[in-house]
Amino acid sequence: MRVIAKRTLRLFWEKTHCEDSQAPLEAWHDVVIKAEWKSPQDVKNQFRNASICANNRVVFNIGGNKYRLVVEIQYRVGIVWVKFIGTHTEYDQINVGDVNEY
């Protein structure tokens, strides 16, 4: 899969108090760029705790569930768009189906 964009993840882990997200986000990225997801079930097979949502959105727990990563997946073309990364408190304030923070 092609992740758009790793830069977004890097900008997040460079924020004050979010430095501990770097290793788990890089690990997530490394797994995803090697994946060949064709359906939401493929995502669930690889990440059991991922939440499949409306509008091709998927929510991943990052860093022992300290952070939430929302992506939109275009399965046919193999693209994973980062739509949101934040703490649980920040996540609770968004609508997963239409967030487009980045």
XYZ file of C-alpha atoms in Angstrom:
102
model
C 0.000 0.000 0.000
C 1.071 3.568 -0.548
C 0.733 5.754 2.550
C -0.042 9.421 2.021
C 1.765 10.831 3.785
C 4.496 9.669 6.126
C 5.336 13.341 6.569
C 2.031 13.773 8.417
C 3.027 11.042 10.854
C 6.460 12.613 11.328
C 4.970 16.046 12.025
C 2.810 14.455 14.712
C 5.621 12.611 16.510
C 7.709 15.788 16.459
C 5.069 17.606 18.535
C 5.841 18.211 22.193
C 4.479 15.355 24.339
C 3.970 13.084 21.294
C 7.568 11.928 20.825
C 6.666 8.491 22.190
C 4.473 7.904 19.124
C 7.443 7.790 16.734
C 8.386 4.113 17.113
C 4.807 2.763 16.937
C 3.932 5.011 13.983
C 7.055 3.974 12.107
C 6.268 0.318 12.866
C 2.682 0.788 11.601
C 3.987 2.491 8.450
C 6.504 -0.299 7.788
C 3.756 -2.927 7.981
C 1.294 -0.988 5.838
C 3.672 -0.224 2.962
C 4.241 -3.988 2.598
C 0.536 -4.863 2.803
C -1.716 -5.645 -0.147
C -5.160 -4.955 1.263
C -8.053 -5.581 -1.107
C -10.846 -5.334 1.469
C -11.582 -4.263 5.042
C -11.283 -7.912 6.067
C -7.632 -7.891 4.924
C -7.015 -4.989 7.312
C -8.750 -6.836 10.180
C -6.706 -9.953 9.445
C -3.522 -7.947 9.962
C -4.697 -5.541 12.685
C -7.348 -7.263 14.813
C -7.977 -4.133 16.892
C -8.563 -1.886 13.869
C -12.070 -0.410 13.684
C -13.681 -0.427 10.255
C -15.885 2.659 9.812
C -17.984 4.358 7.135
C -16.480 6.031 4.056
C -13.626 3.499 3.815
C -12.248 4.820 7.097
C -10.246 2.685 9.493
C -9.172 3.609 13.023
C -5.923 2.155 14.389
C -4.826 2.164 18.021
C -1.231 3.392 18.211
C 1.244 3.213 21.071
C -0.645 0.890 23.382
C -3.912 2.645 22.589
C -2.555 6.056 23.646
C -3.093 7.531 20.169
C -5.635 7.073 17.407
C -4.848 7.081 13.699
C -7.689 7.504 11.198
C -7.057 6.642 7.567
C -9.129 6.353 4.424
C -8.269 3.362 2.291
C -8.752 3.214 -1.458
C -8.467 -0.542 -1.863
C -8.549 -0.727 -5.670
C -5.594 1.605 -6.138
C -3.731 0.639 -2.963
C -3.656 4.016 -1.226
C -3.922 4.718 2.507
C -4.640 8.407 3.204
C -3.837 9.670 6.700
C -6.843 11.724 7.799
C -6.190 12.194 11.520
C -3.659 11.337 14.196
C -4.155 12.408 17.788
C -4.669 11.509 21.408
C -7.835 9.826 22.643
C -9.119 13.182 23.876
C -8.582 14.750 20.451
C -10.101 11.707 18.759
C -13.242 12.003 20.875
C -13.839 15.452 19.348
C -13.895 14.377 15.677
C -16.315 12.662 13.332
C -14.372 9.726 11.892
C -16.530 9.603 8.757
C -15.615 13.056 7.536
C -12.478 14.204 9.351
C -9.868 15.514 6.952
C -7.395 17.241 9.224
C -4.371 16.759 6.967
